[in-house]
Short mmCIF file of C-alpha atoms and ligand atoms in Angstrom, two decimals:
data_model
loop_
_atom_site.label_atom_id
_atom_site.label_comp_id
_atom_site.label_asym_id
_atom_site.label_seq_id
_atom_site.Cartn_x
_atom_site.Cartn_y
_atom_site.Cartn_z
CA UNK K 13 3.94 -13.46 12.99
CA UNK K 14 3.17 -9.84 13.82
CA UNK K 15 -0.54 -9.20 14.39
CA UNK K 16 -0.68 -6.51 17.02
CA UNK K 17 0.57 -2.98 16.51
CA UNK K 18 1.65 -2.49 20.13
CA UNK K 19 5.44 -2.61 20.40
CA UNK K 20 5.84 -3.21 16.67
CA UNK K 21 8.64 -1.55 14.70
CA UNK K 22 7.17 -0.28 11.46
CA UNK K 23 8.59 0.95 8.18
CA UNK K 24 6.09 2.73 5.95
CA UNK K 25 6.89 3.90 2.41
CA UNK K 26 5.45 7.06 0.87
CA UNK K 27 5.24 8.41 4.40
CA UNK K 28 4.38 11.95 3.32
CA UNK K 29 1.11 10.84 1.72
CA UNK K 30 -2.30 11.43 3.24
CA UNK K 31 -3.16 7.80 4.05
CA UNK K 32 0.38 7.23 5.33
CA UNK K 33 0.13 10.22 7.67
CA UNK K 34 -3.17 8.88 9.04
CA UNK K 35 -1.65 5.41 9.42
CA UNK K 36 1.33 6.87 11.28
CA UNK K 37 -1.04 8.65 13.70
CA UNK K 38 -2.97 5.41 14.21
CA UNK K 39 0.19 3.35 14.66
CA UNK K 40 1.43 5.76 17.31
CA UNK K 41 -1.93 5.72 19.12
CA UNK K 42 -1.87 1.90 19.15
CA UNK K 43 1.59 1.79 20.73
CA UNK K 44 4.05 1.15 17.90
CA UNK K 45 7.51 1.28 19.44
CA UNK K 46 9.24 2.89 16.46
CA UNK K 47 8.16 4.05 13.00
CA UNK K 48 10.60 4.45 10.13
CA UNK K 49 8.90 7.03 7.90
CA UNK K 50 10.36 6.46 4.43
CA UNK K 51 9.87 9.15 1.79
CA UNK K 52 11.70 10.47 -1.24
CA UNK K 53 11.61 13.94 0.33
CA UNK K 54 11.94 13.77 4.12
CA UNK K 55 12.07 17.55 4.68
CA UNK K 56 8.50 17.69 6.03
CA UNK K 57 9.00 14.76 8.44
CA UNK K 58 10.08 15.62 11.99
CA UNK K 59 12.24 13.08 13.80
CA UNK K 60 11.33 12.15 17.38
CA UNK K 61 12.10 9.34 19.78
CA UNK K 62 9.57 7.10 18.02
CA UNK K 63 9.72 8.48 14.45
CA UNK K 64 12.76 8.02 12.24
CA UNK K 65 12.60 9.65 8.79
CA UNK K 66 14.44 7.70 6.08
CA UNK K 67 15.08 8.95 2.56
CA UNK K 68 13.71 6.36 0.15
CA UNK K 69 12.59 6.62 -3.42
CA UNK K 70 11.00 3.19 -3.79
CA UNK K 71 12.17 2.97 -7.40
CA UNK K 72 15.83 3.22 -6.31
CA UNK K 73 17.77 0.03 -5.49
CA UNK K 74 20.37 2.12 -3.64
CA UNK K 75 17.83 3.91 -1.43
CA UNK K 76 15.94 0.72 -0.61
CA UNK K 77 19.08 -1.33 0.12
CA UNK K 78 20.49 1.44 2.33
CA UNK K 79 17.24 1.62 4.30
CA UNK K 80 17.15 -2.16 4.72
CA UNK K 81 20.72 -2.12 6.06
CA UNK K 82 19.72 0.56 8.59
CA UNK K 83 16.32 -0.74 9.71
CA UNK K 84 17.08 -4.36 10.55
CA UNK K 85 14.68 -4.30 13.51
CA UNK K 86 11.53 -3.86 11.39
CA UNK K 87 8.61 -6.13 12.33
CA UNK K 88 5.96 -4.57 10.06
CA UNK K 89 6.63 -3.30 6.55
CA UNK K 90 3.86 -1.20 5.01
CA UNK K 91 4.20 -0.77 1.24
CA UNK K 92 2.12 2.40 0.89
CA UNK K 93 3.87 4.51 -1.77
CA UNK K 94 1.80 4.62 -4.92
CA UNK K 95 1.08 6.63 -8.02
CA UNK K 96 -2.10 6.97 -10.06
CA UNK K 97 -2.21 9.00 -13.26
CA UNK K 98 -5.97 8.46 -13.58
CA UNK K 99 -5.49 7.56 -17.22
CA UNK K 100 -7.24 5.15 -19.56
CA UNK K 101 -5.07 2.77 -21.59
CA UNK K 102 -5.75 4.35 -24.99
CA UNK K 103 -5.76 7.99 -23.87
CA UNK K 104 -2.12 7.91 -22.74
CA UNK K 105 0.25 9.33 -25.36
CA UNK K 106 2.72 6.46 -24.93
CA UNK K 107 3.73 3.83 -22.39
CA UNK K 108 5.45 6.24 -19.97
CA UNK K 109 2.50 6.44 -17.56
CA UNK K 110 1.89 2.70 -17.53
CA UNK K 111 5.62 2.14 -16.90
CA UNK K 112 5.70 4.61 -14.02
CA UNK K 113 2.63 3.04 -12.42
CA UNK K 114 4.13 -0.43 -12.75
CA UNK K 115 7.48 0.79 -11.40
CA UNK K 116 5.93 2.35 -8.32
CA UNK K 117 2.92 0.10 -7.66
CA UNK K 118 4.31 -3.33 -8.56
CA UNK K 119 8.10 -3.42 -8.98
CA UNK K 120 8.75 -1.14 -5.99
CA UNK K 121 6.91 -3.24 -3.38
CA UNK K 122 8.67 -6.29 -4.83
CA UNK K 123 12.03 -4.48 -4.49
CA UNK K 124 11.28 -3.35 -0.92
CA UNK K 125 10.04 -6.77 0.25
CA UNK K 126 13.09 -8.49 -1.24
CA UNK K 127 15.40 -6.07 0.58
CA UNK K 128 13.59 -6.37 3.92
CA UNK K 129 12.85 -10.12 3.74
CA UNK K 130 15.89 -11.19 5.81
CA UNK K 131 14.92 -8.82 8.65
CA UNK K 132 11.24 -9.72 8.46
CA UNK K 133 12.04 -13.44 8.57
CA UNK K 134 14.47 -12.99 11.48
CA UNK K 135 11.89 -10.88 13.36
CA UNK K 136 8.88 -13.09 12.44
CA UNK K 137 7.26 -9.94 11.09
CA UNK K 138 4.56 -8.94 8.64
CA UNK K 139 4.01 -7.12 5.35
CA UNK K 140 0.98 -4.93 4.64
CA UNK K 141 0.55 -3.92 1.00
CA UNK K 142 -1.64 -0.92 0.14
CA UNK K 143 -3.66 -2.07 -2.82
CA UNK K 144 -7.15 -0.91 -3.85
CA UNK K 145 -10.45 -2.65 -4.53
CA UNK K 146 -9.61 -1.78 -8.16
CA UNK K 147 -6.90 -4.45 -7.99
CA UNK K 148 -9.81 -6.89 -8.32
CA UNK K 149 -11.75 -5.22 -11.14
CA UNK K 150 -10.65 -2.68 -13.73
CA UNK K 151 -12.06 0.85 -13.75
CA UNK K 152 -11.25 1.82 -17.35
CA UNK K 153 -10.92 5.57 -16.70
CA UNK K 154 -7.80 4.71 -14.67
CA UNK K 155 -7.12 1.41 -16.40
CA UNK K 156 -3.32 1.29 -16.21
CA UNK K 157 -3.33 2.10 -12.46
CA UNK K 158 -5.76 -0.80 -11.93
CA UNK K 159 -3.53 -3.15 -13.93
CA UNK K 160 -0.50 -2.23 -11.81
CA UNK K 161 -2.46 -2.84 -8.59
CA UNK K 162 -3.78 -6.15 -9.96
CA UNK K 163 -0.14 -7.15 -10.43
CA UNK K 164 0.51 -6.08 -6.84
CA UNK K 165 -2.39 -8.26 -5.66
CA UNK K 166 -0.83 -11.24 -7.42
CA UNK K 167 2.51 -10.28 -5.85
CA UNK K 168 0.81 -10.26 -2.46
CA UNK K 169 -0.58 -13.75 -2.97
CA UNK K 170 2.76 -15.17 -4.11
CA UNK K 171 4.65 -13.51 -1.27
CA UNK K 172 2.09 -14.85 1.21
CA UNK K 173 3.08 -18.37 0.24
CA UNK K 174 6.83 -17.70 0.09
CA UNK K 175 7.10 -15.63 3.26
CA UNK K 176 4.33 -17.43 5.14
CA UNK K 177 6.43 -20.57 5.02
CA UNK K 178 9.13 -18.58 6.82
CA UNK K 179 6.87 -17.18 9.54
CA UNK K 180 6.06 -13.81 7.95
CA UNK K 181 2.44 -12.74 7.53
CA UNK K 182 1.47 -10.95 4.29
CA UNK K 183 -1.73 -8.87 4.30
CA UNK K 184 -3.25 -6.35 1.91
CA UNK K 185 -5.53 -3.35 2.32
CA UNK K 186 -8.07 -2.80 -0.49
CA UNK K 187 -9.71 0.58 0.03
CA UNK K 188 -12.37 2.24 -2.06
CA UNK K 189 -11.99 5.96 -2.74
CA UNK K 190 -10.19 7.96 -0.05
CA UNK K 191 -10.03 11.75 0.01
CA UNK K 192 -6.37 12.45 -0.85
CA UNK K 193 -4.32 14.21 -3.54
CA UNK K 194 -4.71 11.03 -5.61
CA UNK K 195 -8.49 11.40 -5.93
CA UNK K 196 -8.65 15.22 -5.92
CA UNK K 197 -10.25 15.45 -9.38
CA UNK K 198 -12.83 12.70 -8.90
CA UNK K 199 -16.38 13.85 -8.04
CA UNK K 200 -17.32 10.70 -6.10
CA UNK K 201 -17.98 9.92 -2.42
CA UNK K 202 -14.69 9.45 -0.56
CA UNK K 203 -13.84 8.38 2.95
CA UNK K 204 -11.40 10.35 5.10
CA UNK K 205 -7.80 9.14 5.41
CA UNK K 206 -8.33 8.89 9.19
CA UNK K 207 -11.33 6.55 8.80
CA UNK K 208 -9.43 4.50 6.20
CA UNK K 209 -6.43 4.16 8.52
CA UNK K 210 -8.65 3.03 11.41
CA UNK K 211 -10.25 0.31 9.28
CA UNK K 212 -6.90 -0.80 7.88
CA UNK K 213 -5.30 -1.14 11.32
CA UNK K 214 -8.43 -2.78 12.80
CA UNK K 215 -8.41 -5.36 9.97
CA UNK K 216 -4.69 -5.95 10.38
CA UNK K 217 -5.05 -6.53 14.12
CA UNK K 218 -7.97 -8.93 13.50
CA UNK K 219 -5.63 -11.04 11.36
CA UNK K 220 -7.42 -10.43 8.05
CA UNK K 221 -5.48 -11.21 4.88
CA UNK K 222 -7.52 -8.96 2.57
CA UNK K 223 -8.78 -5.89 4.39
CA UNK K 224 -11.67 -4.26 2.51
CA UNK K 225 -11.75 -0.62 3.55
CA UNK K 226 -14.94 1.46 3.37
CA UNK K 227 -18.46 0.82 2.06
CA UNK K 228 -17.40 1.21 -1.58
CA UNK K 229 -14.77 -1.54 -1.30
CA UNK K 230 -17.01 -3.87 0.70
CA UNK K 231 -19.90 -3.31 -1.75
CA UNK K 232 -17.73 -4.06 -4.77
CA UNK K 233 -16.23 -7.14 -3.06
CA UNK K 234 -19.74 -8.45 -2.36
CA UNK K 235 -20.71 -7.72 -5.98
CA UNK K 236 -17.62 -9.54 -7.26
CA UNK K 237 -18.54 -12.58 -5.18
CA UNK K 238 -22.12 -12.61 -6.51
CA UNK K 239 -21.80 -11.36 -10.10
CA UNK K 240 -18.26 -10.56 -11.28
CA UNK K 241 -19.24 -9.85 -14.89
CA UNK K 242 -21.97 -7.53 -13.67
CA UNK K 243 -19.41 -5.51 -11.66
CA UNK K 244 -17.04 -5.39 -14.63
CA UNK K 245 -19.86 -4.00 -16.80
CA UNK K 246 -20.92 -1.54 -14.07
CA UNK K 247 -17.39 -0.07 -13.87
CA UNK K 248 -17.10 0.03 -17.66
CA UNK K 249 -20.01 2.47 -17.85
CA UNK K 250 -20.00 4.46 -14.57
CA UNK K 251 -22.82 6.91 -14.01
N1 NAP G 320 -6.69 7.75 -2.34
C1 NAP G 320 -7.38 6.67 -2.68
O1 NAP G 320 -8.58 6.74 -3.04
C2 NAP G 320 -6.74 5.31 -2.60
C3 NAP G 320 -7.59 4.20 -2.71
C4 NAP G 320 -7.03 2.94 -2.66
C5 NAP G 320 -5.67 2.78 -2.51
N2 NAP G 320 -4.87 3.88 -2.42
C6 NAP G 320 -3.43 3.64 -2.28
O2 NAP G 320 -3.00 4.19 -1.05
C7 NAP G 320 -1.62 4.53 -1.16
C8 NAP G 320 -1.41 5.95 -0.64
O3 NAP G 320 -2.11 6.86 -1.50
P1 NAP G 320 -2.73 8.25 -1.02
O4 NAP G 320 -4.15 8.24 -1.41
O5 NAP G 320 -2.35 8.53 0.40
O6 NAP G 320 -2.02 9.26 -2.03
P2 NAP G 320 -0.93 10.41 -1.82
O7 NAP G 320 -1.35 11.32 -0.72
O8 NAP G 320 -0.69 10.94 -3.18
O9 NAP G 320 0.34 9.58 -1.32
C9 NAP G 320 1.13 8.83 -2.19
C10 NAP G 320 2.51 8.75 -1.58
O10 NAP G 320 3.34 7.90 -2.39
C11 NAP G 320 4.58 8.56 -2.53
N3 NAP G 320 5.34 8.15 -3.69
C12 NAP G 320 4.99 8.19 -5.00
N4 NAP G 320 6.02 7.76 -5.77
C13 NAP G 320 7.02 7.44 -4.90
C14 NAP G 320 8.35 6.97 -5.07
N5 NAP G 320 8.87 6.70 -6.30
N6 NAP G 320 9.12 6.76 -3.96
C15 NAP G 320 8.62 7.02 -2.74
N7 NAP G 320 7.39 7.50 -2.50
C16 NAP G 320 6.61 7.70 -3.59
C17 NAP G 320 4.24 10.04 -2.60
O11 NAP G 320 5.40 10.79 -2.34
P3 NAP G 320 5.60 12.29 -2.91
O12 NAP G 320 4.85 13.17 -1.96
O13 NAP G 320 7.09 12.46 -2.87
O14 NAP G 320 5.01 12.33 -4.30
C18 NAP G 320 3.20 10.13 -1.51
O15 NAP G 320 3.82 10.26 -0.25
C19 NAP G 320 -1.23 4.33 -2.62
O16 NAP G 320 -0.58 3.10 -2.79
C20 NAP G 320 -2.58 4.31 -3.33
O17 NAP G 320 -2.55 3.60 -4.55
C21 NAP G 320 -5.37 5.14 -2.45
#
């Protein structure tokens, strides 16, 4: 099972995003042999000997299957693409936002893992899912995003059993707030994408299954271990 980054062959989805860009820099620095940078718009991604842009909307079966047929040498799949409409359940006009978040944050990683499973099994590889600490407790002001990431946490656990039996490691990163486009409107302390990427890759290389990223995530995880209802109530009335 893949645990070290050196000489790995990585495919990362949502490669144009801020955390993805920091992860790509970290992967390169740690000696990844090749990185497939998958994005729905690849125009800003520059190909090089170690970076291969691939067009992939993660909600498209065609895009994902085409990428899986091309990148059969992948040893580490990072499901990073995500969407967060920062919307409470009852404030959304209809179900469109919840559907989009579930499409991108739950069904898409399922689609991508299913397509890449044969290669990952053959290569004894690994999957790293980008979740959030809010997969473990709901923050009502972005309730439907949290629900979609909770589904992705359950997906991660199920895949760990299914793929683990076939020699593929399944890990998850659970960051707190990171300073990206996704959190632009939130007046809260945020860590830099570079610091988040360092912690994610350090945790991955240490063999962790759930990688808590940043003080906010570690604090909430400790709170959930000690007093889960207290944390639920704390997030229900922030500030
Ligand atoms: N920022 C945080 O505080 C935070 C905390 C915990 C977890 N996360 C997770 O970290 C991951 C990366 O987020 P980020 O903060 O780096 O946000 P970001 O800069 O907005 O990046 C999100 C990326 O996902 C891509 N994406 C969205 N829908 C897609 C689709 N249908 N197909 C392919 N790509 C798609 C976006 O592509 P386009 O540029 O084409 O829209 C973008 O590249 C997400 O899974 C997010 O939930 C973020």
